[in-house]
Amino acid sequence: MDLCCGYGAFGVYAASVADCDVWLSDDDCLATACAKRSLRASGVVGTVVTADCVEDSAIPRSVDRILCNPPTHAGTGVLSELFAGARAVLAPNGRLTVVHHRELDLREHLTGFDGTEINHTGSDHVVLNATL
């Protein structure tokens, strides 16, 4: 699942390299319209849903992997809700991969996960994994 998919970069990539069902979700209609076009233009298959976090009934209740570039500008309340929703739909042993600006500390939002580890640190961004 590409959560907060925007135009769908993570979801398109996942659909092109993995043999799995791919879901893309964003609460913005323009973003999901762009994500649908990105899938078509890339020739890959995925399901796009316009939903607030994971609140749409069309979204699977159990996913193995979530990729997310969260809307960190939206504030801590949105981030708390977002990561709680991610925990709710991750399967046991599932993994959330998040990319965010390196100056931002997401630890308080990831306390509900069993473990977190930094996968990569770049000059501006960090990629981390959180597991259940």
PDB file of C-alpha atoms in Angstrom:
ATOM      1  CA  MET A   1       0.000   0.000   0.000  1.00  0.00           C
ATOM      2  CA  ASP A   2       1.178   3.484  -0.922  1.00  0.00           C
ATOM      3  CA  LEU A   3      -0.358   5.534   1.908  1.00  0.00           C
ATOM      4  CA  CYS A   4      -0.622   9.286   1.226  1.00  0.00           C
ATOM      5  CA  CYS A   5       0.243   8.345  -2.340  1.00  0.00           C
ATOM      6  CA  GLY A   6       0.219  11.766  -3.962  1.00  0.00           C
ATOM      7  CA  TYR A   7       0.782  11.102  -7.659  1.00  0.00           C
ATOM      8  CA  GLY A   8       1.659   7.479  -6.868  1.00  0.00           C
ATOM      9  CA  ALA A   9       5.446   7.212  -7.139  1.00  0.00           C
ATOM     10  CA  PHE A  10       5.834   4.530  -4.443  1.00  0.00           C
ATOM     11  CA  GLY A  11       2.807   2.567  -5.624  1.00  0.00           C
ATOM     12  CA  VAL A  12       3.891   2.602  -9.264  1.00  0.00           C
ATOM     13  CA  TYR A  13       7.354   1.440  -8.289  1.00  0.00           C
ATOM     14  CA  ALA A  14       5.971  -1.349  -6.066  1.00  0.00           C
ATOM     15  CA  ALA A  15       3.605  -2.504  -8.812  1.00  0.00           C
ATOM     16  CA  SER A  16       6.470  -2.616 -11.296  1.00  0.00           C
ATOM     17  CA  VAL A  17       8.884  -4.672  -9.161  1.00  0.00           C
ATOM     18  CA  ALA A  18       6.706  -6.887  -6.958  1.00  0.00           C
ATOM     19  CA  ASP A  19       4.278  -9.652  -7.778  1.00  0.00           C
ATOM     20  CA  CYS A  20       1.489  -8.462  -5.473  1.00  0.00           C
ATOM     21  CA  ASP A  21      -1.716  -6.466  -5.250  1.00  0.00           C
ATOM     22  CA  VAL A  22      -0.903  -2.770  -4.898  1.00  0.00           C
ATOM     23  CA  TRP A  23      -3.183  -0.224  -3.269  1.00  0.00           C
ATOM     24  CA  LEU A  24      -2.689   3.550  -3.405  1.00  0.00           C
ATOM     25  CA  SER A  25      -4.566   5.844  -1.051  1.00  0.00           C
ATOM     26  CA  ASP A  26      -4.732   9.594  -0.535  1.00  0.00           C
ATOM     27  CA  ASP A  27      -7.392  11.934   0.852  1.00  0.00           C
ATOM     28  CA  ASP A  28      -7.000  14.357  -2.044  1.00  0.00           C
ATOM     29  CA  CYS A  29      -9.068  13.716  -5.198  1.00  0.00           C
ATOM     30  CA  LEU A  30      -6.544  15.446  -7.448  1.00  0.00           C
ATOM     31  CA  ALA A  31      -3.743  13.298  -6.019  1.00  0.00           C
ATOM     32  CA  THR A  32      -5.636  10.064  -6.617  1.00  0.00           C
ATOM     33  CA  ALA A  33      -6.559  11.157 -10.151  1.00  0.00           C
ATOM     34  CA  CYS A  34      -2.848  11.694 -10.780  1.00  0.00           C
ATOM     35  CA  ALA A  35      -2.017   8.322  -9.198  1.00  0.00           C
ATOM     36  CA  LYS A  36      -4.440   6.587 -11.564  1.00  0.00           C
ATOM     37  CA  ARG A  37      -2.782   8.308 -14.529  1.00  0.00           C
ATOM     38  CA  SER A  38       0.670   7.349 -13.228  1.00  0.00           C
ATOM     39  CA  LEU A  39      -0.343   3.684 -13.049  1.00  0.00           C
ATOM     40  CA  ARG A  40      -1.776   3.770 -16.587  1.00  0.00           C
ATOM     41  CA  ALA A  41       1.234   5.616 -18.000  1.00  0.00           C
ATOM     42  CA  SER A  42       3.581   3.076 -16.401  1.00  0.00           C
ATOM     43  CA  GLY A  43       1.586   0.110 -17.648  1.00  0.00           C
ATOM     44  CA  VAL A  44       1.161  -1.384 -14.183  1.00  0.00           C
ATOM     45  CA  VAL A  45      -1.940  -2.434 -12.279  1.00  0.00           C
ATOM     46  CA  GLY A  46      -3.028  -1.092  -8.910  1.00  0.00           C
ATOM     47  CA  THR A  47      -6.129   0.023  -7.059  1.00  0.00           C
ATOM     48  CA  VAL A  48      -6.456   3.703  -6.162  1.00  0.00           C
ATOM     49  CA  VAL A  49      -8.769   4.854  -3.370  1.00  0.00           C
ATOM     50  CA  THR A  50      -9.595   8.374  -2.237  1.00  0.00           C
ATOM     51  CA  ALA A  51      -9.811   8.019   1.532  1.00  0.00           C
ATOM     52  CA  ASP A  52      -8.858   9.720   4.768  1.00  0.00           C
ATOM     53  CA  CYS A  53      -5.952   7.562   5.925  1.00  0.00           C
ATOM     54  CA  VAL A  54      -7.251   3.972   5.796  1.00  0.00           C
ATOM     55  CA  GLU A  55     -10.890   4.796   6.596  1.00  0.00           C
ATOM     56  CA  ASP A  56     -12.434   3.590   3.340  1.00  0.00           C
ATOM     57  CA  SER A  57     -14.079   0.164   3.410  1.00  0.00           C
ATOM     58  CA  ALA A  58     -12.483  -0.648   0.036  1.00  0.00           C
ATOM     59  CA  ILE A  59      -9.006  -0.642   1.599  1.00  0.00           C
ATOM     60  CA  PRO A  60      -7.832  -4.102   2.665  1.00  0.00           C
ATOM     61  CA  ARG A  61      -7.873  -4.734   6.402  1.00  0.00           C
ATOM     62  CA  SER A  62      -4.542  -6.528   6.261  1.00  0.00           C
ATOM     63  CA  VAL A  63      -1.516  -5.511   4.201  1.00  0.00           C
ATOM     64  CA  ASP A  64       2.044  -6.788   4.385  1.00  0.00           C
ATOM     65  CA  ARG A  65       3.815  -3.555   3.518  1.00  0.00           C
ATOM     66  CA  ILE A  66       3.036   0.157   3.615  1.00  0.00           C
ATOM     67  CA  LEU A  67       5.171   2.766   1.872  1.00  0.00           C
ATOM     68  CA  CYS A  68       4.569   6.346   2.968  1.00  0.00           C
ATOM     69  CA  ASN A  69       5.843   9.876   2.488  1.00  0.00           C
ATOM     70  CA  PRO A  70       3.596  11.393   5.160  1.00  0.00           C
ATOM     71  CA  PRO A  71       2.171  14.911   5.032  1.00  0.00           C
ATOM     72  CA  THR A  72       4.407  16.141   7.854  1.00  0.00           C
ATOM     73  CA  HIS A  73       3.244  19.715   7.266  1.00  0.00           C
ATOM     74  CA  ALA A  74      -0.274  18.693   8.367  1.00  0.00           C
ATOM     75  CA  GLY A  75       0.645  18.546  12.060  1.00  0.00           C
ATOM     76  CA  THR A  76       1.028  16.017  14.827  1.00  0.00           C
ATOM     77  CA  GLY A  77      -2.667  15.131  15.059  1.00  0.00           C
ATOM     78  CA  VAL A  78      -2.748  14.045  11.434  1.00  0.00           C
ATOM     79  CA  LEU A  79       0.500  12.101  11.817  1.00  0.00           C
ATOM     80  CA  SER A  80      -0.767  10.315  14.930  1.00  0.00           C
ATOM     81  CA  GLU A  81      -3.958   9.323  13.114  1.00  0.00           C
ATOM     82  CA  LEU A  82      -2.032   8.286  10.026  1.00  0.00           C
ATOM     83  CA  PHE A  83       0.384   5.974  11.838  1.00  0.00           C
ATOM     84  CA  ALA A  84      -2.387   4.528  14.037  1.00  0.00           C
ATOM     85  CA  GLY A  85      -4.279   3.714  10.832  1.00  0.00           C
ATOM     86  CA  ALA A  86      -1.178   2.125   9.352  1.00  0.00           C
ATOM     87  CA  ARG A  87      -0.798  -0.074  12.459  1.00  0.00           C
ATOM     88  CA  ALA A  88      -4.453  -1.067  12.202  1.00  0.00           C
ATOM     89  CA  VAL A  89      -4.120  -2.481   8.680  1.00  0.00           C
ATOM     90  CA  LEU A  90      -0.612  -3.945   8.835  1.00  0.00           C
ATOM     91  CA  ALA A  91      -0.543  -7.725   9.026  1.00  0.00           C
ATOM     92  CA  PRO A  92       1.452  -9.395  11.815  1.00  0.00           C
ATOM     93  CA  ASN A  93       5.141  -8.991  10.952  1.00  0.00           C
ATOM     94  CA  GLY A  94       4.128  -6.243   8.512  1.00  0.00           C
ATOM     95  CA  ARG A  95       6.409  -3.341   7.734  1.00  0.00           C
ATOM     96  CA  LEU A  96       5.865   0.380   7.328  1.00  0.00           C
ATOM     97  CA  THR A  97       8.554   2.227   5.353  1.00  0.00           C
ATOM     98  CA  VAL A  98       8.530   5.999   5.790  1.00  0.00           C
ATOM     99  CA  VAL A  99      10.583   8.703   4.102  1.00  0.00           C
ATOM    100  CA  HIS A 100      10.714  12.050   5.897  1.00  0.00           C
ATOM    101  CA  HIS A 101      12.873  15.118   6.333  1.00  0.00           C
ATOM    102  CA  ARG A 102      15.840  14.327   8.552  1.00  0.00           C
ATOM    103  CA  GLU A 103      15.092  17.257  10.897  1.00  0.00           C
ATOM    104  CA  LEU A 104      11.735  15.718  11.852  1.00  0.00           C
ATOM    105  CA  ASP A 105      11.565  13.271  14.760  1.00  0.00           C
ATOM    106  CA  LEU A 106       8.723  10.764  14.282  1.00  0.00           C
ATOM    107  CA  ARG A 107       9.521   8.586  17.331  1.00  0.00           C
ATOM    108  CA  GLU A 108       6.450   9.671  19.302  1.00  0.00           C
ATOM    109  CA  HIS A 109       4.208   8.653  16.389  1.00  0.00           C
ATOM    110  CA  LEU A 110       5.861   5.255  15.964  1.00  0.00           C
ATOM    111  CA  THR A 111       5.699   4.071  19.583  1.00  0.00           C
ATOM    112  CA  GLY A 112       2.924   1.589  18.777  1.00  0.00           C
ATOM    113  CA  PHE A 113       5.258  -0.395  16.518  1.00  0.00           C
ATOM    114  CA  ASP A 114       7.437  -3.199  17.893  1.00  0.00           C
ATOM    115  CA  GLY A 115      10.601  -1.879  16.332  1.00  0.00           C
ATOM    116  CA  THR A 116      11.978   0.907  14.186  1.00  0.00           C
ATOM    117  CA  GLU A 117      15.242   1.165  12.349  1.00  0.00           C
ATOM    118  CA  ILE A 118      16.783   3.708  10.023  1.00  0.00           C
ATOM    119  CA  ASN A 119      17.269   2.179   6.608  1.00  0.00           C
ATOM    120  CA  HIS A 120      19.030   5.100   4.928  1.00  0.00           C
ATOM    121  CA  THR A 121      20.023   8.673   5.749  1.00  0.00           C
ATOM    122  CA  GLY A 122      20.550  11.162   2.956  1.00  0.00           C
ATOM    123  CA  SER A 123      21.532  14.809   3.049  1.00  0.00           C
ATOM    124  CA  ASP A 124      17.899  15.915   3.518  1.00  0.00           C
ATOM    125  CA  HIS A 125      15.816  12.795   4.167  1.00  0.00           C
ATOM    126  CA  VAL A 126      15.669   9.623   6.229  1.00  0.00           C
ATOM    127  CA  VAL A 127      14.107   6.300   5.235  1.00  0.00           C
ATOM    128  CA  LEU A 128      13.033   4.225   8.198  1.00  0.00           C
ATOM    129  CA  ASN A 129      11.228   0.940   8.731  1.00  0.00           C
ATOM    130  CA  ALA A 130       8.751   0.250  11.504  1.00  0.00           C
ATOM    131  CA  THR A 131       7.589  -3.306  12.122  1.00  0.00           C
ATOM    132  CA  LEU A 132       4.796  -5.008  14.030  1.00  0.00           C
TER     133      LEU A 132
END
